[in-house]
Structures are given as structure tokens and as C-alpha cells.
């Protein structure tokens, strides 16, 4: 339950750590739409609530998981929309001059990033 660094952020491709008691890293958490953000808080409180027992507790945990998954999916959808490179972990093309395919190609997807790619010769 406790740990100085927390667990890995569950958003796909994110290598940041979530703080203890946080669902995801702070930059990603901030991107969760308000209603989903609130749903996670509310259901989390219920799921952790010691006054709930048996079926009610199981139901609360299920609702928390749904809210959590929806929040993660919402952030991942936003990231996917903004992503320019399909293979890069941070969503951005990364030009690597040591690439075999050429000095202007993306390290991750090998797209040609040369500004004058259309002009040859
Ligand atoms: Zn993250
Ligand atoms: Zn790329």
C-alpha cells in the first residue's frame, strides 16, 4: 500500500510513477475529464470504506474499477488523438541520425522527416 515512489502510471506508454494513493501520474491525472475524475474519487472512497461489507463492498470495488478504467481510457484517447508517431512512447517522431534508413528518419516508425523529402537528387 505504501511506497515512496508509488506504482507505474497505468496510461499506455507512460513511464512516470503515480504518487501513493494516486491513480496515475499528475500530468495525466490532470487530463482526466471532470466527471470521471469525480467518479474515481467517489467510488474509491466507497471501495475503501470500512463501513461497507459483503455485497456492497464488492459492488463498490466494481464501480471503482469501472470509473478507473474509464478515466484511463479517456486519457489514452486524448493522447492517441494528439500522437503524431504511432510507435514512439511519447507520441512524437524522434529523428535519429544513426538510423540505417537515413539521417532524417524517425527512430520509432521510420517515417521520413526530412523537410525536403519530396525533392530528390
Ligand atoms: Zn502518466
Ligand atoms: Zn515516428
Short mmCIF file of N, CA and C and ligand atoms in Angstrom, two decimals:
data_model
loop_
_atom_site.label_atom_id
_atom_site.label_comp_id
_atom_site.label_asym_id
_atom_site.label_seq_id
_atom_site.Cartn_x
_atom_site.Cartn_y
_atom_site.Cartn_z
N UNK A 1 0.83 -1.21 0.00
CA UNK A 1 0.00 0.00 0.00
C UNK A 1 0.86 1.26 0.00
N UNK A 2 1.95 1.24 0.75
CA UNK A 2 2.77 2.44 0.81
C UNK A 2 4.07 2.21 0.06
N UNK A 3 4.71 3.27 -0.30
CA UNK A 3 5.94 3.19 -1.04
C UNK A 3 6.28 4.59 -1.48
N UNK A 4 7.53 4.92 -1.43
CA UNK A 4 7.93 6.30 -1.69
C UNK A 4 7.61 6.72 -3.11
N UNK A 5 7.77 5.79 -4.06
CA UNK A 5 7.65 6.19 -5.45
C UNK A 5 6.26 5.91 -6.02
N UNK A 6 5.48 5.03 -5.39
CA UNK A 6 4.19 4.69 -5.95
C UNK A 6 4.34 3.75 -7.11
N UNK A 7 3.20 3.45 -7.73
CA UNK A 7 3.25 2.49 -8.83
C UNK A 7 3.32 3.22 -10.17
N UNK A 8 3.60 2.43 -11.17
CA UNK A 8 3.73 3.00 -12.51
C UNK A 8 2.38 3.54 -12.99
N UNK A 9 2.44 4.67 -13.66
CA UNK A 9 1.23 5.26 -14.24
C UNK A 9 0.63 4.27 -15.24
N UNK A 10 -0.69 4.00 -15.15
CA UNK A 10 -1.30 2.96 -15.99
C UNK A 10 -1.58 3.41 -17.43
N UNK A 11 -1.37 4.68 -17.72
CA UNK A 11 -1.62 5.16 -19.08
C UNK A 11 -0.58 4.57 -20.03
N UNK A 12 -1.08 4.04 -21.15
CA UNK A 12 -0.22 3.37 -22.10
C UNK A 12 0.96 4.25 -22.52
N UNK A 13 2.16 3.69 -22.43
CA UNK A 13 3.34 4.39 -22.88
C UNK A 13 3.93 5.34 -21.86
N UNK A 14 3.26 5.54 -20.74
CA UNK A 14 3.76 6.47 -19.73
C UNK A 14 4.73 5.74 -18.82
N UNK A 15 5.87 6.37 -18.57
CA UNK A 15 6.88 5.73 -17.72
C UNK A 15 6.99 6.44 -16.37
N UNK A 16 6.11 7.40 -16.14
CA UNK A 16 6.12 8.12 -14.86
C UNK A 16 5.46 7.27 -13.79
N UNK A 17 5.74 7.62 -12.55
CA UNK A 17 5.14 6.91 -11.43
C UNK A 17 4.00 7.74 -10.85
N UNK A 18 2.96 7.03 -10.48
CA UNK A 18 1.86 7.70 -9.78
C UNK A 18 2.24 7.81 -8.32
N UNK A 19 1.86 8.91 -7.70
CA UNK A 19 2.12 9.05 -6.27
C UNK A 19 1.27 8.04 -5.51
N UNK A 20 1.71 7.67 -4.30
CA UNK A 20 0.87 6.77 -3.49
C UNK A 20 -0.52 7.37 -3.36
N UNK A 21 -1.52 6.51 -3.49
CA UNK A 21 -2.93 6.93 -3.42
C UNK A 21 -3.37 7.75 -4.62
N UNK A 22 -2.56 7.79 -5.66
CA UNK A 22 -2.98 8.45 -6.88
C UNK A 22 -3.12 7.38 -7.95
N UNK A 23 -4.10 7.60 -8.81
CA UNK A 23 -4.37 6.62 -9.85
C UNK A 23 -3.30 6.63 -10.94
N UNK A 24 -2.88 7.84 -11.31
CA UNK A 24 -1.90 7.97 -12.38
C UNK A 24 -0.99 9.15 -12.09
N UNK A 25 0.01 9.35 -12.95
CA UNK A 25 0.92 10.46 -12.72
C UNK A 25 0.15 11.77 -12.82
N UNK A 26 0.68 12.79 -12.20
CA UNK A 26 -0.04 14.06 -12.09
C UNK A 26 -0.40 14.66 -13.45
N UNK A 27 0.54 14.74 -14.40
CA UNK A 27 0.17 15.32 -15.71
C UNK A 27 -0.99 14.58 -16.37
N UNK A 28 -1.04 13.26 -16.20
CA UNK A 28 -2.13 12.51 -16.80
C UNK A 28 -3.42 12.67 -16.00
N UNK A 29 -3.29 12.68 -14.70
CA UNK A 29 -4.48 12.84 -13.86
C UNK A 29 -5.19 14.14 -14.19
N UNK A 30 -4.40 15.17 -14.45
CA UNK A 30 -4.98 16.47 -14.78
C UNK A 30 -5.77 16.43 -16.08
N UNK A 31 -5.53 15.44 -16.91
CA UNK A 31 -6.21 15.35 -18.20
C UNK A 31 -7.50 14.54 -18.11
N UNK A 32 -7.76 13.94 -16.99
CA UNK A 32 -9.00 13.19 -16.83
C UNK A 32 -10.18 14.16 -16.79
N UNK A 33 -11.19 13.93 -17.64
CA UNK A 33 -12.36 14.82 -17.62
C UNK A 33 -12.99 14.89 -16.23
N UNK A 34 -13.47 16.06 -15.86
CA UNK A 34 -14.02 16.31 -14.52
C UNK A 34 -14.98 15.24 -14.01
N UNK A 35 -16.00 14.88 -14.78
CA UNK A 35 -16.97 13.90 -14.26
C UNK A 35 -16.33 12.56 -13.92
N UNK A 36 -15.36 12.15 -14.75
CA UNK A 36 -14.69 10.87 -14.50
C UNK A 36 -13.77 10.99 -13.29
N UNK A 37 -13.12 12.12 -13.19
CA UNK A 37 -12.27 12.42 -12.04
C UNK A 37 -13.07 12.28 -10.74
N UNK A 38 -14.23 12.88 -10.74
CA UNK A 38 -15.08 12.85 -9.55
C UNK A 38 -15.57 11.42 -9.28
N UNK A 39 -15.91 10.71 -10.36
CA UNK A 39 -16.40 9.33 -10.21
C UNK A 39 -15.33 8.45 -9.57
N UNK A 40 -14.07 8.67 -9.95
CA UNK A 40 -12.98 7.88 -9.37
C UNK A 40 -12.88 8.17 -7.87
N UNK A 41 -12.93 9.44 -7.51
CA UNK A 41 -12.84 9.81 -6.09
C UNK A 41 -13.99 9.20 -5.29
N UNK A 42 -15.19 9.35 -5.80
CA UNK A 42 -16.37 8.89 -5.07
C UNK A 42 -16.34 7.38 -4.89
N UNK A 43 -16.08 6.67 -5.98
CA UNK A 43 -16.11 5.21 -5.91
C UNK A 43 -14.93 4.68 -5.10
N UNK A 44 -13.81 5.40 -5.17
CA UNK A 44 -12.63 4.98 -4.40
C UNK A 44 -12.94 5.06 -2.91
N UNK A 45 -13.57 6.14 -2.52
CA UNK A 45 -13.93 6.31 -1.11
C UNK A 45 -14.85 5.18 -0.66
N UNK A 46 -15.81 4.83 -1.51
CA UNK A 46 -16.73 3.73 -1.18
C UNK A 46 -16.00 2.40 -1.11
N UNK A 47 -15.13 2.17 -2.09
CA UNK A 47 -14.44 0.89 -2.15
C UNK A 47 -13.51 0.70 -0.96
N UNK A 48 -12.98 1.80 -0.44
CA UNK A 48 -12.08 1.72 0.71
C UNK A 48 -12.83 1.79 2.03
N UNK A 49 -14.10 2.19 1.93
CA UNK A 49 -14.86 2.42 3.15
C UNK A 49 -15.02 1.16 3.99
N UNK A 50 -14.61 1.26 5.22
CA UNK A 50 -14.67 0.08 6.08
C UNK A 50 -16.09 -0.23 6.55
N UNK A 51 -16.95 0.75 6.43
CA UNK A 51 -18.33 0.52 6.89
C UNK A 51 -19.11 -0.34 5.91
N UNK A 52 -18.60 -0.44 4.69
CA UNK A 52 -19.27 -1.30 3.72
C UNK A 52 -18.75 -2.73 3.87
N UNK A 53 -19.66 -3.66 3.70
CA UNK A 53 -19.22 -5.06 3.79
C UNK A 53 -19.95 -5.91 2.77
N UNK A 54 -19.46 -7.11 2.57
CA UNK A 54 -20.12 -8.08 1.72
C UNK A 54 -20.41 -7.57 0.32
N UNK A 55 -21.67 -7.76 -0.09
CA UNK A 55 -22.08 -7.39 -1.45
C UNK A 55 -21.83 -5.92 -1.76
N UNK A 56 -22.13 -5.06 -0.79
CA UNK A 56 -21.99 -3.62 -1.00
C UNK A 56 -20.54 -3.25 -1.30
N UNK A 57 -19.65 -3.90 -0.58
CA UNK A 57 -18.22 -3.65 -0.76
C UNK A 57 -17.77 -4.12 -2.14
N UNK A 58 -18.21 -5.32 -2.50
CA UNK A 58 -17.85 -5.89 -3.80
C UNK A 58 -18.37 -4.99 -4.93
N UNK A 59 -19.60 -4.51 -4.74
CA UNK A 59 -20.19 -3.63 -5.73
C UNK A 59 -19.42 -2.31 -5.82
N UNK A 60 -19.02 -1.79 -4.67
CA UNK A 60 -18.27 -0.53 -4.65
C UNK A 60 -16.94 -0.68 -5.37
N UNK A 61 -16.28 -1.81 -5.14
CA UNK A 61 -15.00 -2.06 -5.79
C UNK A 61 -15.18 -2.17 -7.30
N UNK A 62 -16.27 -2.83 -7.70
CA UNK A 62 -16.54 -2.97 -9.13
C UNK A 62 -16.77 -1.59 -9.77
N UNK A 63 -17.53 -0.76 -9.08
CA UNK A 63 -17.79 0.58 -9.63
C UNK A 63 -16.51 1.41 -9.67
N UNK A 64 -15.66 1.22 -8.68
CA UNK A 64 -14.38 1.94 -8.68
C UNK A 64 -13.54 1.53 -9.88
N UNK A 65 -13.49 0.22 -10.13
CA UNK A 65 -12.69 -0.27 -11.26
C UNK A 65 -13.21 0.27 -12.58
N UNK A 66 -14.54 0.34 -12.71
CA UNK A 66 -15.13 0.88 -13.94
C UNK A 66 -14.76 2.34 -14.11
N UNK A 67 -14.86 3.10 -13.02
CA UNK A 67 -14.52 4.53 -13.08
C UNK A 67 -13.05 4.71 -13.42
N UNK A 68 -12.23 3.88 -12.80
CA UNK A 68 -10.79 3.97 -13.03
C UNK A 68 -10.46 3.65 -14.49
N UNK A 69 -11.05 2.57 -15.00
CA UNK A 69 -10.79 2.19 -16.39
C UNK A 69 -11.27 3.26 -17.36
N UNK A 70 -12.42 3.86 -17.06
CA UNK A 70 -12.95 4.91 -17.92
C UNK A 70 -12.03 6.12 -17.92
N UNK A 71 -11.48 6.45 -16.76
CA UNK A 71 -10.57 7.59 -16.65
C UNK A 71 -9.30 7.34 -17.45
N UNK A 72 -8.75 6.13 -17.32
CA UNK A 72 -7.54 5.79 -18.06
C UNK A 72 -7.82 5.81 -19.56
N UNK A 73 -8.96 5.23 -19.96
CA UNK A 73 -9.32 5.18 -21.38
C UNK A 73 -9.49 6.58 -21.95
N UNK A 74 -10.07 7.48 -21.16
CA UNK A 74 -10.29 8.86 -21.62
C UNK A 74 -8.96 9.56 -21.89
N UNK A 75 -8.00 9.35 -21.00
CA UNK A 75 -6.69 9.97 -21.18
C UNK A 75 -5.97 9.35 -22.37
N UNK A 76 -6.07 8.04 -22.50
CA UNK A 76 -5.41 7.36 -23.62
C UNK A 76 -6.00 7.81 -24.95
N UNK A 77 -7.31 8.05 -24.98
CA UNK A 77 -7.96 8.51 -26.20
C UNK A 77 -7.45 9.90 -26.59
N UNK A 78 -7.30 10.77 -25.58
CA UNK A 78 -6.77 12.11 -25.84
C UNK A 78 -5.36 12.03 -26.39
N UNK A 79 -4.55 11.18 -25.77
CA UNK A 79 -3.16 11.04 -26.20
C UNK A 79 -3.10 10.52 -27.63
N UNK A 80 -3.95 9.55 -27.95
CA UNK A 80 -3.95 8.95 -29.28
C UNK A 80 -4.27 9.99 -30.35
N UNK A 81 -5.20 10.89 -30.01
CA UNK A 81 -5.58 11.94 -30.95
C UNK A 81 -4.41 12.86 -31.26
N UNK A 82 -3.59 13.11 -30.25
CA UNK A 82 -2.51 14.08 -30.39
C UNK A 82 -1.23 13.47 -30.92
N UNK A 83 -1.21 12.17 -30.94
CA UNK A 83 0.03 11.47 -31.26
C UNK A 83 0.36 11.62 -32.74
N UNK A 84 1.57 11.98 -33.04
CA UNK A 84 1.97 12.10 -34.44
C UNK A 84 2.75 10.88 -34.91
N UNK A 85 3.38 10.19 -33.97
CA UNK A 85 4.11 8.98 -34.31
C UNK A 85 3.41 7.78 -33.68
N UNK A 86 3.09 6.77 -34.48
CA UNK A 86 2.35 5.62 -33.93
C UNK A 86 3.19 4.72 -33.03
N UNK A 87 4.51 4.80 -33.15
CA UNK A 87 5.35 3.85 -32.43
C UNK A 87 6.12 4.43 -31.26
N UNK A 88 6.25 5.74 -31.23
CA UNK A 88 7.06 6.36 -30.20
C UNK A 88 6.36 6.35 -28.84
N UNK A 89 7.10 6.11 -27.78
CA UNK A 89 6.47 6.10 -26.45
C UNK A 89 5.90 7.45 -26.04
N UNK A 90 6.49 8.54 -26.50
CA UNK A 90 5.95 9.84 -26.11
C UNK A 90 5.08 10.45 -27.20
N UNK A 91 4.81 9.68 -28.27
CA UNK A 91 3.90 10.15 -29.30
C UNK A 91 4.52 11.08 -30.33
N UNK A 92 5.79 11.38 -30.18
CA UNK A 92 6.44 12.31 -31.10
C UNK A 92 7.49 11.56 -31.92
N UNK A 93 7.62 11.99 -33.18
CA UNK A 93 8.67 11.41 -34.00
C UNK A 93 10.02 11.80 -33.39
N UNK A 94 10.93 10.89 -33.50
CA UNK A 94 12.26 11.18 -32.99
C UNK A 94 13.27 10.89 -34.07
N UNK A 95 13.89 11.94 -34.54
CA UNK A 95 14.86 11.77 -35.62
C UNK A 95 16.17 11.27 -35.03
N UNK A 96 16.63 10.19 -35.61
CA UNK A 96 17.87 9.60 -35.14
C UNK A 96 18.85 9.55 -36.30
N UNK A 97 19.92 10.28 -36.17
CA UNK A 97 20.86 10.40 -37.28
C UNK A 97 21.65 9.12 -37.51
N UNK A 98 21.53 8.16 -36.61
CA UNK A 98 22.27 6.92 -36.80
C UNK A 98 21.42 5.84 -37.48
N UNK A 99 20.19 6.19 -37.84
CA UNK A 99 19.30 5.22 -38.47
C UNK A 99 19.86 4.73 -39.79
N UNK A 100 19.70 3.44 -40.03
CA UNK A 100 20.14 2.86 -41.30
C UNK A 100 19.35 3.42 -42.46
N UNK A 101 18.07 3.69 -42.21
CA UNK A 101 17.21 4.17 -43.29
C UNK A 101 17.50 5.62 -43.66
N UNK A 102 18.38 6.26 -42.95
CA UNK A 102 18.76 7.61 -43.31
C UNK A 102 18.78 8.52 -42.12
N UNK A 103 19.48 9.64 -42.24
CA UNK A 103 19.66 10.54 -41.11
C UNK A 103 18.45 11.42 -40.80
N UNK A 104 17.38 11.28 -41.57
CA UNK A 104 16.21 12.13 -41.32
C UNK A 104 14.98 11.30 -41.02
N UNK A 105 15.21 10.08 -40.61
CA UNK A 105 14.08 9.20 -40.38
C UNK A 105 13.79 9.05 -38.89
N UNK A 106 12.50 8.84 -38.62
CA UNK A 106 12.09 8.66 -37.24
C UNK A 106 12.63 7.33 -36.71
N UNK A 107 13.21 7.39 -35.55
CA UNK A 107 13.79 6.22 -34.91
C UNK A 107 12.73 5.15 -34.65
N UNK A 108 11.50 5.57 -34.39
CA UNK A 108 10.46 4.64 -33.98
C UNK A 108 9.66 4.07 -35.15
N UNK A 109 9.20 4.93 -36.06
CA UNK A 109 8.33 4.44 -37.13
C UNK A 109 9.01 4.51 -38.50
N UNK A 110 10.22 5.06 -38.55
CA UNK A 110 11.00 5.17 -39.78
C UNK A 110 10.37 6.09 -40.82
N UNK A 111 9.44 6.94 -40.40
CA UNK A 111 8.88 7.91 -41.34
C UNK A 111 10.00 8.88 -41.75
N UNK A 112 9.94 9.31 -42.97
CA UNK A 112 10.93 10.26 -43.45
C UNK A 112 10.57 11.66 -42.95
N UNK A 113 11.41 12.24 -42.12
CA UNK A 113 11.12 13.53 -41.52
C UNK A 113 11.87 14.66 -42.19
N UNK A 114 12.55 14.33 -43.27
CA UNK A 114 13.32 15.34 -43.98
C UNK A 114 12.39 16.42 -44.51
N UNK A 115 12.72 17.66 -44.27
CA UNK A 115 11.83 18.75 -44.71
C UNK A 115 11.61 18.74 -46.22
N UNK A 116 12.63 18.40 -46.97
CA UNK A 116 12.50 18.39 -48.43
C UNK A 116 12.40 16.96 -48.96
N UNK A 117 11.64 16.13 -48.23
CA UNK A 117 11.56 14.71 -48.57
C UNK A 117 11.05 14.48 -50.00
N UNK A 118 10.24 15.41 -50.49
CA UNK A 118 9.64 15.21 -51.82
C UNK A 118 10.67 15.47 -52.92
N UNK A 119 11.64 16.30 -52.61
CA UNK A 119 12.63 16.66 -53.62
C UNK A 119 13.77 15.65 -53.59
N UNK A 120 14.04 15.08 -54.72
CA UNK A 120 15.11 14.07 -54.76
C UNK A 120 16.19 14.49 -55.74
N UNK A 121 17.44 14.17 -55.36
CA UNK A 121 18.52 14.42 -56.27
C UNK A 121 19.09 15.75 -56.18
ZN1 LIG B 1 1.25 9.13 -16.82
ZN1 LIG B 2 7.74 8.29 -35.87
#
